CSV table of N, CA and C in Angstrom, one decimal:
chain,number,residue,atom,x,y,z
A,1,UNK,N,30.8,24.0,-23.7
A,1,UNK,CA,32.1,24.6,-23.8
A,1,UNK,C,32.3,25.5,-22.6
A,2,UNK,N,32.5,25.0,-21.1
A,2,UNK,CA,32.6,25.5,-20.1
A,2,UNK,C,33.1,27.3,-20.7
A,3,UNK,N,32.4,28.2,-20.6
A,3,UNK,CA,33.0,29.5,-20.9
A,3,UNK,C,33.3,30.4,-19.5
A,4,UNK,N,32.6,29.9,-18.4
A,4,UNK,CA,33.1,30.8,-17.4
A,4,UNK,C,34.0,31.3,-16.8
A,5,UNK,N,35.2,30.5,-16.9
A,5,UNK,CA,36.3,31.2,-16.9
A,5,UNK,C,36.8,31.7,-17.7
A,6,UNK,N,36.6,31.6,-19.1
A,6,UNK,CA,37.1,32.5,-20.3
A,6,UNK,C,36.4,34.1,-20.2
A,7,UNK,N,35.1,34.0,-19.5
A,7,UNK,CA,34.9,35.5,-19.6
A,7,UNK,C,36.1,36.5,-19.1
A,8,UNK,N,36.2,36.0,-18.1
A,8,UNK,CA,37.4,37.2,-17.0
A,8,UNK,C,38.5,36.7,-18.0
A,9,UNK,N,39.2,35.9,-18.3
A,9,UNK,CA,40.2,36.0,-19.1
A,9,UNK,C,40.9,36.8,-20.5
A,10,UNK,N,39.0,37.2,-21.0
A,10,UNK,CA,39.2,37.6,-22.2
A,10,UNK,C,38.9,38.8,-22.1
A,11,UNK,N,38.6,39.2,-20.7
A,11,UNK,CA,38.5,40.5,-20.1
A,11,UNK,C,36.9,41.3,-20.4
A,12,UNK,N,36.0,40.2,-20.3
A,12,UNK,CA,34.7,40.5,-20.7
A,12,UNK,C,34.1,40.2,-19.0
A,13,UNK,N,33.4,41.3,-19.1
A,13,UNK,CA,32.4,41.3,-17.6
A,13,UNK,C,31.7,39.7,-17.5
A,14,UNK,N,31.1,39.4,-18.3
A,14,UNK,CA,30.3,38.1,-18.5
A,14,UNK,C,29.1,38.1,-19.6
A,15,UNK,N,28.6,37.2,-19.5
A,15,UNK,CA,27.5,36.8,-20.7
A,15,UNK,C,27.2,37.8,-21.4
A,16,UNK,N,26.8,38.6,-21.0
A,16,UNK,CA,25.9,40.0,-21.5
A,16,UNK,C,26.8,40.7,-21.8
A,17,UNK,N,28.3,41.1,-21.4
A,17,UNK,CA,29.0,41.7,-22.1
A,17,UNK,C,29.5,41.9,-23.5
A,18,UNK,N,29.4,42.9,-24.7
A,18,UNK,CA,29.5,42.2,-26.2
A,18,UNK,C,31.2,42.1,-26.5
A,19,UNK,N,31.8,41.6,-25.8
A,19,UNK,CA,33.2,41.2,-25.8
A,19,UNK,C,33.0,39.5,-25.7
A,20,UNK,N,32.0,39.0,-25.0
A,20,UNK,CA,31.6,37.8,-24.8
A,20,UNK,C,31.2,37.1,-26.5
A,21,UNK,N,29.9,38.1,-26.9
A,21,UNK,CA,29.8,37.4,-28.1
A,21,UNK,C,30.7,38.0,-29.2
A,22,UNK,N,31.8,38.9,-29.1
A,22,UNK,CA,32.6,38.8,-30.5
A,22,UNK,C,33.7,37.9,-30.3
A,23,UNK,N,34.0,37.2,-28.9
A,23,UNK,CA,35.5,36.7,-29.0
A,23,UNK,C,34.8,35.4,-28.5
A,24,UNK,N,34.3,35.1,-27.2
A,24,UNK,CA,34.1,33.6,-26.8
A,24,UNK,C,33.3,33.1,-27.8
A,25,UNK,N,31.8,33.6,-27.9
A,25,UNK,CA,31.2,32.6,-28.8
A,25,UNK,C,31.4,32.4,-30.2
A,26,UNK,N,32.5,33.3,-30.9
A,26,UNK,CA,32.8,32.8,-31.9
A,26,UNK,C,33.6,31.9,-32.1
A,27,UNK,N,34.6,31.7,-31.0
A,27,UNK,CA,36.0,31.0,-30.5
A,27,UNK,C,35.0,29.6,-30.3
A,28,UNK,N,33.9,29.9,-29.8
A,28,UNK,CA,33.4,28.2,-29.4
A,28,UNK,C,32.3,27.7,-30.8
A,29,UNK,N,32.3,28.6,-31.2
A,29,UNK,CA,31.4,28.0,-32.4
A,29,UNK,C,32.8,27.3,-33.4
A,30,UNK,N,33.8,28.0,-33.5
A,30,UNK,CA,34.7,27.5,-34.3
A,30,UNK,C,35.4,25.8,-34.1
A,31,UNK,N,35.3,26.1,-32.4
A,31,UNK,CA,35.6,24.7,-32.0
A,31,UNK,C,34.5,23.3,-32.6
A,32,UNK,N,33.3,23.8,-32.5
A,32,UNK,CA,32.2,22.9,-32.7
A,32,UNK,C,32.9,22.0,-34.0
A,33,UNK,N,33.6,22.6,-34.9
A,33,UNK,CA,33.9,22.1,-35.9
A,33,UNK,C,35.1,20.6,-35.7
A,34,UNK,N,35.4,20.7,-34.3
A,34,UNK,CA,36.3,19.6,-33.9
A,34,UNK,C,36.0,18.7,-33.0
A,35,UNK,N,34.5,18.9,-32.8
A,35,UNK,CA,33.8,18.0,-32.2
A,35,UNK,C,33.0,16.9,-32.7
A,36,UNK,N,33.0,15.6,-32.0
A,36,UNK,CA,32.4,14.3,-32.5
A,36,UNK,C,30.7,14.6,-31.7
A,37,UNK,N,31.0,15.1,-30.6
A,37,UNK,CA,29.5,14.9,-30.0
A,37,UNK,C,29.5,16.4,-29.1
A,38,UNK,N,28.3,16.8,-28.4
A,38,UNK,CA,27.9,18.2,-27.4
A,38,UNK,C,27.7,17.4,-26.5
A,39,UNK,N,27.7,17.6,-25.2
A,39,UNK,CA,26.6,17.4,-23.8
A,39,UNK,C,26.0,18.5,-23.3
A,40,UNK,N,24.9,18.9,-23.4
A,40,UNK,CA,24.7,19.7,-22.9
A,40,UNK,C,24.3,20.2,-21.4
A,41,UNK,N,24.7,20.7,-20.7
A,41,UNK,CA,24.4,20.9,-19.2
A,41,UNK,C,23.1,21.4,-18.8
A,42,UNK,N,23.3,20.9,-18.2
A,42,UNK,CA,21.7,21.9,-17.1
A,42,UNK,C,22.0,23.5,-17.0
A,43,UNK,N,20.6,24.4,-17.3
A,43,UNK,CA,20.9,25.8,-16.9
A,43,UNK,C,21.1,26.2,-17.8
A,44,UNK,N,20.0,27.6,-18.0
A,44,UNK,CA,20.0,28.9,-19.1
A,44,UNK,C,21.2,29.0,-19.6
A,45,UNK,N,21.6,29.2,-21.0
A,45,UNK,CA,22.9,29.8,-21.2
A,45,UNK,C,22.2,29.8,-22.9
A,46,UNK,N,22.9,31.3,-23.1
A,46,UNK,CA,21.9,31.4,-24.4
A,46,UNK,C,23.0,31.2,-25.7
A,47,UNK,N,24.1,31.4,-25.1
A,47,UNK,CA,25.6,30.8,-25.6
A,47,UNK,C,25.9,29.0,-25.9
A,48,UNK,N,25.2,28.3,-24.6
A,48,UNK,CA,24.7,27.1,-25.2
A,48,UNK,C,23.9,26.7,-26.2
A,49,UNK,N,22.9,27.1,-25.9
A,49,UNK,CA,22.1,26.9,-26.9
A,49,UNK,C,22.0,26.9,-28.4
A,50,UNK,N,23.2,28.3,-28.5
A,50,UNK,CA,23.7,28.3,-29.5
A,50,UNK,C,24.6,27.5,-30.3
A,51,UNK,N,25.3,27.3,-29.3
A,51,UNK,CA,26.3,25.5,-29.6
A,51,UNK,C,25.4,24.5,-29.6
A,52,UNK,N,24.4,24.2,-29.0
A,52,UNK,CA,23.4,22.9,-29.4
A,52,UNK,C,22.8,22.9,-31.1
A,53,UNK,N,22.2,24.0,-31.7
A,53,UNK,CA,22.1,24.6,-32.7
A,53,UNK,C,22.9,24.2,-33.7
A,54,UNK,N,23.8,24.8,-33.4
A,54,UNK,CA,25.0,24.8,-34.5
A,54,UNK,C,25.2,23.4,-34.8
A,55,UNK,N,25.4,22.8,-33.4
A,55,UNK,CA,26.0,20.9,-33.7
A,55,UNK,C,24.7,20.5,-34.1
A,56,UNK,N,23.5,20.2,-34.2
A,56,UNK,CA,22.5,20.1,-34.7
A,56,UNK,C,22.5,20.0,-36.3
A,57,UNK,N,22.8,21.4,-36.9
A,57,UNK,CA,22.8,22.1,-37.8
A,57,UNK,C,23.9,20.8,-38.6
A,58,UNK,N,25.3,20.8,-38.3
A,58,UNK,CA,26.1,20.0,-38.7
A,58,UNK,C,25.9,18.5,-37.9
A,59,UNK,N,25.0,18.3,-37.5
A,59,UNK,CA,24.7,16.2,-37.5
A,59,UNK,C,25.8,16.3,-36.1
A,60,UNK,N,26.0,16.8,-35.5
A,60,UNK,CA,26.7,16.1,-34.6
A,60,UNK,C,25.7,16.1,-33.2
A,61,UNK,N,25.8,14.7,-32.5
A,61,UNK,CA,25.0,13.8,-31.6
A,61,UNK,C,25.1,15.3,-30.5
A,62,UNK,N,23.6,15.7,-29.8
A,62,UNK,CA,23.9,16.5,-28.6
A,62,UNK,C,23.1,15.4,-27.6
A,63,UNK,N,23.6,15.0,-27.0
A,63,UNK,CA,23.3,14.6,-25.3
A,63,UNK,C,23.2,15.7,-24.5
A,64,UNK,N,21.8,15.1,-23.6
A,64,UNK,CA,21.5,16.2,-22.1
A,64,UNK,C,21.6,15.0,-20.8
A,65,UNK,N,22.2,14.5,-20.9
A,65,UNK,CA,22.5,13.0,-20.2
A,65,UNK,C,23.6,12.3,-20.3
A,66,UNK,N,24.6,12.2,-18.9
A,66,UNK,CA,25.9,11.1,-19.4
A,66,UNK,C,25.2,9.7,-19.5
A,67,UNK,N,24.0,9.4,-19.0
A,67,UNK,CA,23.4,8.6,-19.5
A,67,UNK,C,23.4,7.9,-21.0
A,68,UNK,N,22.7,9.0,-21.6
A,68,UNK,CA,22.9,8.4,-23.3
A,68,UNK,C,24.0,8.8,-23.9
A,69,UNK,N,25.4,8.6,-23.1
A,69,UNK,CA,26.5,9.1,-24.3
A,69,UNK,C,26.9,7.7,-24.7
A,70,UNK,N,26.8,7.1,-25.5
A,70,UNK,CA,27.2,5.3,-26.1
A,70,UNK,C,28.8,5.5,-25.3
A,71,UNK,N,28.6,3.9,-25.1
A,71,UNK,CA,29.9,3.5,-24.5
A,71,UNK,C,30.4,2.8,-25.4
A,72,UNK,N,31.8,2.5,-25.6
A,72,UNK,CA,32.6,1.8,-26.8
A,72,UNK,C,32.7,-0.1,-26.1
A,73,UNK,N,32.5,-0.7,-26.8
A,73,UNK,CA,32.5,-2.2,-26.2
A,73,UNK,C,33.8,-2.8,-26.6
């Protein structure tokens, strides 16, 4: 859930700031709920991880590869 620009928008310093986790990561966990699949990117993000989790938790497919995202025939 690309959040980097949401930090400065939501007027949070960044990751570490706790403006980050009362507004962004609950705003993206909420999204998860409208998601069919995750991809997850390369690189620490403890905010990811937590969205991998979550879609886990609820069965939804996480890909670390555009490789394995099925293609429709």
């Amino acid at each position: 859930m690309g959040r980097s620009a949401g930090f400065s928008s939501a007027g949070a310093s960044g990751p570490a700031d706790p403006l980050a986790a009362e507004v962004l990561y609950s705003t993206a966990h909420r999204l998860l709920q409208h998601c069919d699949a995750v991809q997850r990117l390369p690189g620490e993000s403890r905010g990811a991880e937590q969205d991998v989790e979550i879609a886990r938790e609820r069965g939804i497919p996480v890909f670390h590869a555009l490789e394995e995202i099925p293609t429709l025939e």
